[in-house]
Amino acid sequence: MNYYKPKGDRQVCLLCRHYCQLNKNQIGICGVNQNIGDKIECLVYGYPSALAVDPIEKKPLYHFLPNTNAFSLGTVGCNFRCPFCQNWNISQTTNIDKSRYFSPKKIIQLAIENDSKSIAYTYNEPTIFYPYAKDISLEAKKHNIKNVFVTNGYESKEVIDDMAGVIDGANIDLKSFDKAYYKKELGGDLEKILENIKHFVQNGIWVEITTLIIPTKNDSDKELSNIANFIAKELGVYIPWHISAFYPTYKEKELPRTSIETLKRAYEIGKEAGLYYIYMGNVGVENSTKCPKCNTTLIKRAYFGVLENNLIHGKCPKCSYKLEGVF
């Protein structure tokens, strides 16, 4: 796809739902895509700010190649301004370190050397470096390596369509169900995110949802119920919901940590909505996947590690229920 289109004397960036209309030399909201005259150039292409080998469970993706490595990378910049961002030191800067260039082939070489079954585009918002992520993804396909996005869900419609057959899985943040909070505090549009999440699912990309539960911001029964019911009714009861504990960071240091009682309350709200798979994050509890048909423990986890994987060809060993996900 073309990642831009002309509009008069401007270029419209097609990477995210902001659809920035940029004059020559102007840079978009993300801080890393610039109109250089006849096109928009992704300034971070080839210049990751972070490289690491993580368990796929850390993304978190629990129904996607469990107990495997994900070679993880991010750049600088973001199209949101979340005051609680744990990676604010890279997402909220536009200082690009160009001292070393990592080509897509080099990324794949590193992934292979580190026995990684997937590449995770993460740490900052990957849609803003989609031209780089896509080229890496296409190279990964040649080596039977899968590709996953860890994203705020603010991709453009064009990018989500382009992802079909390229990106295999995504963990998408659904940070709130409050339109005003999304707009004022984060810099996004809730309705567009809800549309996008459904678009991901419709395009055959495996999706898991994460909600970071922040005391006083999004932890009411009503809001948690709205999120859980959206997942159950609009996406499917089989879509995993990761409810994660907040800890004070960046501009939200005055808020308390999320209590285990709040996570348990959210868990029960998710169960009431009919969700099959709910996982509590950032608190070190055991997060087992149980068969929704016969309640057999299918995958037993602790922190980001898998202690047991009892699946047989992706199915329950007792009743043969086929677990939803990528296995």
mmCIF file of C-alpha atoms in Angstrom:
data_model
loop_
_atom_site.group_PDB
_atom_site.id
_atom_site.type_symbol
_atom_site.label_atom_id
_atom_site.label_comp_id
_atom_site.label_asym_id
_atom_site.label_seq_id
_atom_site.Cartn_x
_atom_site.Cartn_y
_atom_site.Cartn_z
ATOM 1 C CA MET A 1 0.000 0.000 0.000
ATOM 2 C CA ASN A 2 0.966 3.657 -0.272
ATOM 3 C CA TYR A 3 1.271 5.117 3.201
ATOM 4 C CA TYR A 4 0.221 8.596 2.094
ATOM 5 C CA LYS A 5 -1.940 10.381 -0.466
ATOM 6 C CA PRO A 6 -1.791 13.937 -1.811
ATOM 7 C CA LYS A 7 -4.434 16.480 -0.833
ATOM 8 C CA GLY A 8 -3.805 19.837 -2.472
ATOM 9 C CA ASP A 9 -0.391 21.048 -1.361
ATOM 10 C CA ARG A 10 -0.355 18.575 1.537
ATOM 11 C CA GLN A 11 0.247 14.863 2.024
ATOM 12 C CA VAL A 12 -2.196 12.844 4.144
ATOM 13 C CA CYS A 13 -0.532 10.209 6.313
ATOM 14 C CA LEU A 14 -2.396 6.903 6.090
ATOM 15 C CA LEU A 15 -0.700 5.118 8.988
ATOM 16 C CA CYS A 16 -3.181 5.893 11.760
ATOM 17 C CA ARG A 17 -6.654 7.242 12.396
ATOM 18 C CA HIS A 18 -5.368 10.761 12.984
ATOM 19 C CA TYR A 19 -4.878 11.009 9.200
ATOM 20 C CA CYS A 20 -2.505 13.948 9.664
ATOM 21 C CA GLN A 21 -2.567 16.404 6.730
ATOM 22 C CA LEU A 22 1.016 17.582 6.510
ATOM 23 C CA ASN A 23 2.563 20.531 4.742
ATOM 24 C CA LYS A 24 6.014 20.103 3.248
ATOM 25 C CA ASN A 25 8.573 19.344 5.992
ATOM 26 C CA GLN A 26 5.839 19.040 8.610
ATOM 27 C CA ILE A 27 5.899 16.029 10.962
ATOM 28 C CA GLY A 28 2.754 14.266 12.183
ATOM 29 C CA ILE A 29 1.361 13.902 15.704
ATOM 30 C CA CYS A 30 3.486 10.772 16.182
ATOM 31 C CA GLY A 31 6.677 12.806 15.741
ATOM 32 C CA VAL A 32 8.298 10.379 13.315
ATOM 33 C CA ASN A 33 6.518 10.627 9.948
ATOM 34 C CA GLN A 34 7.391 13.640 7.805
ATOM 35 C CA ASN A 35 6.151 15.107 4.540
ATOM 36 C CA ILE A 36 9.367 15.481 2.538
ATOM 37 C CA GLY A 37 7.616 16.894 -0.511
ATOM 38 C CA ASP A 38 6.336 14.144 -2.765
ATOM 39 C CA LYS A 39 5.768 11.562 -0.038
ATOM 40 C CA ILE A 40 5.715 10.946 3.700
ATOM 41 C CA GLU A 41 8.869 9.357 5.040
ATOM 42 C CA CYS A 42 8.977 7.175 8.149
ATOM 43 C CA LEU A 43 11.983 8.660 9.934
ATOM 44 C CA VAL A 44 12.450 5.682 12.279
ATOM 45 C CA TYR A 45 12.644 3.064 9.492
ATOM 46 C CA GLY A 46 15.599 0.839 10.386
ATOM 47 C CA TYR A 47 16.263 2.546 13.704
ATOM 48 C CA PRO A 48 14.736 0.617 16.605
ATOM 49 C CA SER A 49 15.201 2.144 20.040
ATOM 50 C CA ALA A 50 14.655 -1.158 21.845
ATOM 51 C CA LEU A 51 15.434 -4.783 20.959
ATOM 52 C CA ALA A 52 14.798 -7.725 23.277
ATOM 53 C CA VAL A 53 13.847 -11.381 23.414
ATOM 54 C CA ASP A 54 10.677 -11.824 25.460
ATOM 55 C CA PRO A 55 8.354 -14.709 26.208
ATOM 56 C CA ILE A 56 5.239 -14.265 24.074
ATOM 57 C CA GLU A 57 3.262 -14.334 27.337
ATOM 58 C CA LYS A 58 4.800 -10.962 28.246
ATOM 59 C CA LYS A 59 3.068 -9.156 25.352
ATOM 60 C CA PRO A 60 0.656 -10.452 26.755
ATOM 61 C CA LEU A 61 -0.532 -13.100 24.302
ATOM 62 C CA TYR A 62 -1.687 -16.282 26.034
ATOM 63 C CA HIS A 63 -3.343 -18.045 23.114
ATOM 64 C CA PHE A 64 -0.543 -17.536 20.607
ATOM 65 C CA LEU A 65 2.356 -20.015 20.344
ATOM 66 C CA PRO A 66 2.606 -20.485 24.132
ATOM 67 C CA ASN A 67 6.007 -20.919 25.742
ATOM 68 C CA THR A 68 7.920 -19.492 22.754
ATOM 69 C CA ASN A 69 10.191 -16.493 22.296
ATOM 70 C CA ALA A 70 9.079 -13.295 20.602
ATOM 71 C CA PHE A 71 11.853 -11.125 19.219
ATOM 72 C CA SER A 72 10.601 -7.701 20.257
ATOM 73 C CA LEU A 73 11.328 -4.269 18.863
ATOM 74 C CA GLY A 74 10.091 -0.717 19.105
ATOM 75 C CA THR A 75 11.167 2.702 17.907
ATOM 76 C CA VAL A 76 10.538 6.150 19.341
ATOM 77 C CA GLY A 77 7.334 8.161 19.012
ATOM 78 C CA CYS A 78 3.623 7.544 19.546
ATOM 79 C CA ASN A 79 0.277 8.784 18.273
ATOM 80 C CA PHE A 80 -1.137 8.861 21.839
ATOM 81 C CA ARG A 81 -0.117 10.812 24.955
ATOM 82 C CA CYS A 82 -1.040 8.421 27.761
ATOM 83 C CA PRO A 83 0.000 9.912 31.131
ATOM 84 C CA PHE A 84 0.575 6.409 32.562
ATOM 85 C CA CYS A 85 2.820 5.055 29.788
ATOM 86 C CA GLN A 86 5.418 2.668 31.181
ATOM 87 C CA ASN A 87 7.608 3.181 28.095
ATOM 88 C CA TRP A 88 7.277 6.985 28.044
ATOM 89 C CA ASN A 89 11.045 7.432 27.694
ATOM 90 C CA ILE A 90 10.838 6.105 24.120
ATOM 91 C CA SER A 91 7.191 6.675 23.194
ATOM 92 C CA GLN A 92 7.158 10.340 24.182
ATOM 93 C CA THR A 93 10.444 11.328 22.569
ATOM 94 C CA THR A 94 11.358 11.958 18.942
ATOM 95 C CA ASN A 95 15.114 11.686 19.463
ATOM 96 C CA ILE A 96 16.080 9.052 16.874
ATOM 97 C CA ASP A 97 19.387 7.274 17.398
ATOM 98 C CA LYS A 98 20.740 6.677 13.895
ATOM 99 C CA SER A 99 24.101 5.312 14.971
ATOM 100 C CA ARG A 100 23.197 1.812 13.825
ATOM 101 C CA TYR A 101 20.840 0.666 11.089
ATOM 102 C CA PHE A 102 18.917 -2.619 11.413
ATOM 103 C CA SER A 103 17.580 -3.835 8.077
ATOM 104 C CA PRO A 104 14.562 -6.159 7.999
ATOM 105 C CA LYS A 105 16.899 -9.035 7.110
ATOM 106 C CA LYS A 106 19.104 -8.199 10.106
ATOM 107 C CA ILE A 107 16.075 -8.305 12.424
ATOM 108 C CA ILE A 108 15.140 -11.746 11.094
ATOM 109 C CA GLN A 109 18.713 -12.936 11.513
ATOM 110 C CA LEU A 110 18.620 -11.858 15.166
ATOM 111 C CA ALA A 111 15.239 -13.524 15.647
ATOM 112 C CA ILE A 112 16.541 -16.815 14.255
ATOM 113 C CA GLU A 113 19.691 -16.623 16.381
ATOM 114 C CA ASN A 114 17.492 -16.204 19.451
ATOM 115 C CA ASP A 115 15.142 -19.067 18.591
ATOM 116 C CA SER A 116 12.159 -16.733 18.226
ATOM 117 C CA LYS A 117 8.969 -18.067 16.681
ATOM 118 C CA SER A 118 7.515 -14.586 16.264
ATOM 119 C CA ILE A 119 8.430 -10.939 15.881
ATOM 120 C CA ALA A 120 6.601 -8.554 18.226
ATOM 121 C CA TYR A 121 6.223 -4.920 17.268
ATOM 122 C CA THR A 122 5.852 -3.357 20.683
ATOM 123 C CA TYR A 123 7.182 -0.950 23.343
ATOM 124 C CA ASN A 124 5.885 2.096 21.465
ATOM 125 C CA GLU A 125 2.954 2.256 19.008
ATOM 126 C CA PRO A 126 3.830 0.080 15.987
ATOM 127 C CA THR A 127 1.362 1.553 13.513
ATOM 128 C CA ILE A 128 3.564 4.654 13.311
ATOM 129 C CA PHE A 129 6.427 2.509 11.990
ATOM 130 C CA TYR A 130 4.262 0.158 9.939
ATOM 131 C CA PRO A 131 6.373 0.555 6.749
ATOM 132 C CA TYR A 132 9.318 -0.930 8.689
ATOM 133 C CA ALA A 133 7.189 -3.519 10.506
ATOM 134 C CA LYS A 134 5.618 -4.710 7.258
ATOM 135 C CA ASP A 135 8.953 -5.190 5.519
ATOM 136 C CA ILE A 136 10.227 -7.168 8.518
ATOM 137 C CA SER A 137 6.986 -9.197 8.559
ATOM 138 C CA LEU A 138 7.265 -10.149 4.903
ATOM 139 C CA GLU A 139 10.841 -11.268 5.465
ATOM 140 C CA ALA A 140 9.715 -13.224 8.552
ATOM 141 C CA LYS A 141 7.131 -15.108 6.476
ATOM 142 C CA LYS A 142 9.965 -16.574 4.394
ATOM 143 C CA HIS A 143 11.303 -18.225 7.552
ATOM 144 C CA ASN A 144 7.949 -19.345 9.011
ATOM 145 C CA ILE A 145 8.183 -16.706 11.730
ATOM 146 C CA LYS A 146 4.909 -15.100 12.777
ATOM 147 C CA ASN A 147 4.252 -11.426 13.460
ATOM 148 C CA VAL A 148 2.332 -9.743 16.277
ATOM 149 C CA PHE A 149 1.348 -6.159 17.097
ATOM 150 C CA VAL A 150 1.068 -4.792 20.622
ATOM 151 C CA THR A 151 -0.990 -1.728 19.904
ATOM 152 C CA ASN A 152 -3.314 1.007 21.120
ATOM 153 C CA GLY A 153 -5.662 0.106 18.268
ATOM 154 C CA TYR A 154 -5.501 3.437 16.450
ATOM 155 C CA GLU A 155 -4.370 2.099 13.076
ATOM 156 C CA SER A 156 -5.868 3.535 9.921
ATOM 157 C CA LYS A 157 -8.477 1.441 8.129
ATOM 158 C CA GLU A 158 -6.005 1.104 5.262
ATOM 159 C CA VAL A 159 -3.294 -0.336 7.492
ATOM 160 C CA ILE A 160 -5.640 -2.872 9.111
ATOM 161 C CA ASP A 161 -6.672 -4.092 5.666
ATOM 162 C CA ASP A 162 -3.025 -4.267 4.624
ATOM 163 C CA MET A 163 -2.217 -6.336 7.734
ATOM 164 C CA ALA A 164 -4.426 -9.233 6.599
ATOM 165 C CA GLY A 165 -2.139 -12.160 5.814
ATOM 166 C CA VAL A 166 0.889 -10.223 7.102
ATOM 167 C CA ILE A 167 0.253 -9.719 10.834
ATOM 168 C CA ASP A 168 -0.873 -12.887 12.605
ATOM 169 C CA GLY A 169 -1.867 -11.663 16.041
ATOM 170 C CA ALA A 170 -2.410 -8.529 18.097
ATOM 171 C CA ASN A 171 -2.817 -7.527 21.681
ATOM 172 C CA ILE A 172 -4.937 -4.374 21.586
ATOM 173 C CA ASP A 173 -5.332 -1.969 24.485
ATOM 174 C CA LEU A 174 -8.894 -1.021 25.316
ATOM 175 C CA LYS A 175 -7.885 1.554 27.871
ATOM 176 C CA SER A 176 -11.318 2.889 28.787
ATOM 177 C CA PHE A 177 -14.944 3.028 27.692
ATOM 178 C CA ASP A 178 -15.210 6.776 28.266
ATOM 179 C CA LYS A 179 -15.155 8.943 25.130
ATOM 180 C CA ALA A 180 -14.151 12.091 27.011
ATOM 181 C CA TYR A 181 -11.279 10.323 28.813
ATOM 182 C CA TYR A 182 -9.899 8.912 25.554
ATOM 183 C CA LYS A 183 -10.020 12.303 23.869
ATOM 184 C CA LYS A 184 -8.773 14.500 26.712
ATOM 185 C CA GLU A 185 -6.280 12.250 28.500
ATOM 186 C CA LEU A 186 -4.991 9.940 25.769
ATOM 187 C CA GLY A 187 -5.486 11.739 22.475
ATOM 188 C CA GLY A 188 -7.716 9.222 20.717
ATOM 189 C CA ASP A 189 -11.310 8.498 19.736
ATOM 190 C CA LEU A 190 -13.062 5.615 21.508
ATOM 191 C CA GLU A 191 -15.528 4.925 18.685
ATOM 192 C CA LYS A 192 -12.718 4.623 16.144
ATOM 193 C CA ILE A 193 -10.869 2.200 18.411
ATOM 194 C CA LEU A 194 -13.957 0.030 18.828
ATOM 195 C CA GLU A 195 -14.405 0.014 15.051
ATOM 196 C CA ASN A 196 -10.763 -0.907 14.592
ATOM 197 C CA ILE A 197 -10.846 -3.782 17.067
ATOM 198 C CA LYS A 198 -13.786 -5.317 15.199
ATOM 199 C CA HIS A 199 -11.931 -4.702 11.929
ATOM 200 C CA PHE A 200 -8.900 -6.657 13.217
ATOM 201 C CA VAL A 201 -11.099 -9.632 14.097
ATOM 202 C CA GLN A 202 -12.954 -9.478 10.776
ATOM 203 C CA ASN A 203 -9.615 -9.558 8.938
ATOM 204 C CA GLY A 204 -8.660 -12.863 10.545
ATOM 205 C CA ILE A 205 -6.011 -11.501 12.902
ATOM 206 C CA TRP A 206 -5.960 -13.259 16.285
ATOM 207 C CA VAL A 207 -6.854 -10.625 18.904
ATOM 208 C CA GLU A 208 -6.448 -10.447 22.667
ATOM 209 C CA ILE A 209 -7.577 -7.374 24.625
ATOM 210 C CA THR A 210 -5.758 -5.667 27.498
ATOM 211 C CA THR A 211 -7.226 -3.169 29.934
ATOM 212 C CA LEU A 212 -4.842 -1.517 32.382
ATOM 213 C CA ILE A 213 -7.083 -0.835 35.360
ATOM 214 C CA ILE A 214 -6.225 2.558 36.838
ATOM 215 C CA PRO A 215 -7.735 3.535 40.183
ATOM 216 C CA THR A 216 -10.259 6.416 39.882
ATOM 217 C CA LYS A 217 -9.841 6.528 36.089
ATOM 218 C CA ASN A 218 -11.485 3.403 34.637
ATOM 219 C CA ASP A 219 -12.160 1.070 37.568
ATOM 220 C CA SER A 220 -15.898 1.549 38.109
ATOM 221 C CA ASP A 221 -18.216 -1.451 37.790
ATOM 222 C CA LYS A 222 -20.067 0.316 34.989
ATOM 223 C CA GLU A 223 -16.993 0.951 32.863
ATOM 224 C CA LEU A 224 -15.515 -2.507 33.384
ATOM 225 C CA SER A 225 -18.895 -4.036 32.550
ATOM 226 C CA ASN A 226 -19.100 -1.972 29.356
ATOM 227 C CA ILE A 227 -15.665 -3.201 28.272
ATOM 228 C CA ALA A 228 -16.418 -6.848 29.102
ATOM 229 C CA ASN A 229 -19.771 -6.745 27.341
ATOM 230 C CA PHE A 230 -18.267 -5.118 24.257
ATOM 231 C CA ILE A 231 -15.774 -7.971 24.017
ATOM 232 C CA ALA A 232 -18.411 -10.650 24.589
ATOM 233 C CA LYS A 233 -21.096 -9.239 22.292
ATOM 234 C CA GLU A 234 -19.114 -7.525 19.544
ATOM 235 C CA LEU A 235 -15.995 -9.714 19.308
ATOM 236 C CA GLY A 236 -16.785 -13.073 20.884
ATOM 237 C CA VAL A 237 -16.766 -14.690 24.313
ATOM 238 C CA TYR A 238 -13.613 -16.590 23.320
ATOM 239 C CA ILE A 239 -11.494 -13.403 22.974
ATOM 240 C CA PRO A 240 -9.080 -13.270 25.948
ATOM 241 C CA TRP A 241 -9.309 -10.240 28.238
ATOM 242 C CA HIS A 242 -6.154 -9.299 30.127
ATOM 243 C CA ILE A 243 -6.899 -7.102 33.140
ATOM 244 C CA SER A 244 -3.626 -5.606 34.328
ATOM 245 C CA ALA A 245 -2.646 -3.810 37.487
ATOM 246 C CA PHE A 246 -1.456 -0.220 37.222
ATOM 247 C CA TYR A 247 1.608 0.975 39.079
ATOM 248 C CA PRO A 248 2.485 4.674 39.511
ATOM 249 C CA THR A 249 4.667 5.956 36.673
ATOM 250 C CA TYR A 250 5.326 8.886 34.336
ATOM 251 C CA LYS A 251 2.657 11.574 35.003
ATOM 252 C CA GLU A 252 0.427 9.387 37.203
ATOM 253 C CA LYS A 253 2.763 8.856 40.152
ATOM 254 C CA GLU A 254 0.246 10.174 42.656
ATOM 255 C CA LEU A 255 -2.272 7.401 41.992
ATOM 256 C CA PRO A 256 -2.236 4.172 44.033
ATOM 257 C CA ARG A 257 -1.415 0.767 42.631
ATOM 258 C CA THR A 258 -4.327 -1.348 41.505
ATOM 259 C CA SER A 259 -5.377 -3.695 44.291
ATOM 260 C CA ILE A 260 -5.810 -7.414 43.836
ATOM 261 C CA GLU A 261 -9.394 -6.928 45.054
ATOM 262 C CA THR A 262 -10.073 -4.613 42.105
ATOM 263 C CA LEU A 263 -8.666 -7.168 39.669
ATOM 264 C CA LYS A 264 -10.808 -9.891 41.214
ATOM 265 C CA ARG A 265 -13.856 -7.631 40.903
ATOM 266 C CA ALA A 266 -13.046 -7.056 37.214
ATOM 267 C CA TYR A 267 -12.573 -10.800 36.776
ATOM 268 C CA GLU A 268 -16.058 -11.491 38.137
ATOM 269 C CA ILE A 269 -17.525 -8.768 35.912
ATOM 270 C CA GLY A 270 -15.901 -10.445 32.909
ATOM 271 C CA LYS A 271 -17.307 -13.816 33.922
ATOM 272 C CA GLU A 272 -20.776 -12.297 34.310
ATOM 273 C CA ALA A 273 -20.467 -11.004 30.739
ATOM 274 C CA GLY A 274 -19.795 -14.566 29.611
ATOM 275 C CA LEU A 275 -16.115 -14.291 28.748
ATOM 276 C CA TYR A 276 -14.285 -17.625 28.634
ATOM 277 C CA TYR A 277 -10.741 -16.405 29.239
ATOM 278 C CA ILE A 278 -9.823 -13.656 31.715
ATOM 279 C CA TYR A 279 -6.270 -13.150 32.929
ATOM 280 C CA MET A 280 -4.924 -10.928 35.724
ATOM 281 C CA GLY A 281 -1.612 -9.244 34.950
ATOM 282 C CA ASN A 282 1.179 -7.475 36.864
ATOM 283 C CA VAL A 283 0.332 -9.178 40.160
ATOM 284 C CA GLY A 284 2.103 -12.535 39.881
ATOM 285 C CA VAL A 285 -0.978 -14.727 40.179
ATOM 286 C CA GLU A 286 -1.306 -18.037 38.400
ATOM 287 C CA ASN A 287 -3.162 -17.566 35.126
ATOM 288 C CA SER A 288 -4.313 -20.951 33.911
ATOM 289 C CA THR A 289 -6.310 -21.490 30.752
ATOM 290 C CA LYS A 290 -9.165 -23.886 31.428
ATOM 291 C CA CYS A 291 -11.281 -25.713 28.897
ATOM 292 C CA PRO A 292 -14.608 -23.852 28.647
ATOM 293 C CA LYS A 293 -16.389 -27.152 28.008
ATOM 294 C CA CYS A 294 -15.044 -29.500 30.707
ATOM 295 C CA ASN A 295 -12.897 -27.187 32.907
ATOM 296 C CA THR A 296 -9.700 -29.208 32.413
ATOM 297 C CA THR A 297 -6.534 -27.134 32.926
ATOM 298 C CA LEU A 298 -5.079 -26.718 29.452
ATOM 299 C CA ILE A 299 -2.200 -24.321 30.086
ATOM 300 C CA LYS A 300 -0.784 -23.565 33.527
ATOM 301 C CA ARG A 301 1.241 -20.349 33.889
ATOM 302 C CA ALA A 302 3.172 -18.428 36.517
ATOM 303 C CA TYR A 303 4.314 -14.863 35.817
ATOM 304 C CA PHE A 304 5.373 -14.993 32.140
ATOM 305 C CA GLY A 305 6.276 -18.683 32.103
ATOM 306 C CA VAL A 306 4.338 -21.780 31.112
ATOM 307 C CA LEU A 307 4.510 -24.532 33.735
ATOM 308 C CA GLU A 308 2.297 -27.011 31.862
ATOM 309 C CA ASN A 309 0.872 -27.182 28.366
ATOM 310 C CA ASN A 310 -1.597 -30.047 28.159
ATOM 311 C CA LEU A 311 -2.961 -29.236 24.698
ATOM 312 C CA ILE A 312 -2.815 -31.962 22.098
ATOM 313 C CA HIS A 313 -2.720 -30.439 18.627
ATOM 314 C CA GLY A 314 -4.421 -27.367 20.075
ATOM 315 C CA LYS A 315 -7.217 -29.416 21.668
ATOM 316 C CA CYS A 316 -8.308 -30.353 25.172
ATOM 317 C CA PRO A 317 -6.892 -33.796 26.039
ATOM 318 C CA LYS A 318 -10.120 -34.759 27.832
ATOM 319 C CA CYS A 319 -12.999 -33.579 25.628
ATOM 320 C CA SER A 320 -11.174 -32.535 22.403
ATOM 321 C CA TYR A 321 -12.443 -28.937 22.589
ATOM 322 C CA LYS A 322 -10.350 -26.897 20.145
ATOM 323 C CA LEU A 323 -8.850 -23.976 22.030
ATOM 324 C CA GLU A 324 -9.221 -20.658 20.236
ATOM 325 C CA GLY A 325 -5.917 -19.063 19.223
ATOM 326 C CA VAL A 326 -2.767 -19.835 17.270
ATOM 327 C CA PHE A 327 -1.015 -23.032 18.344
#
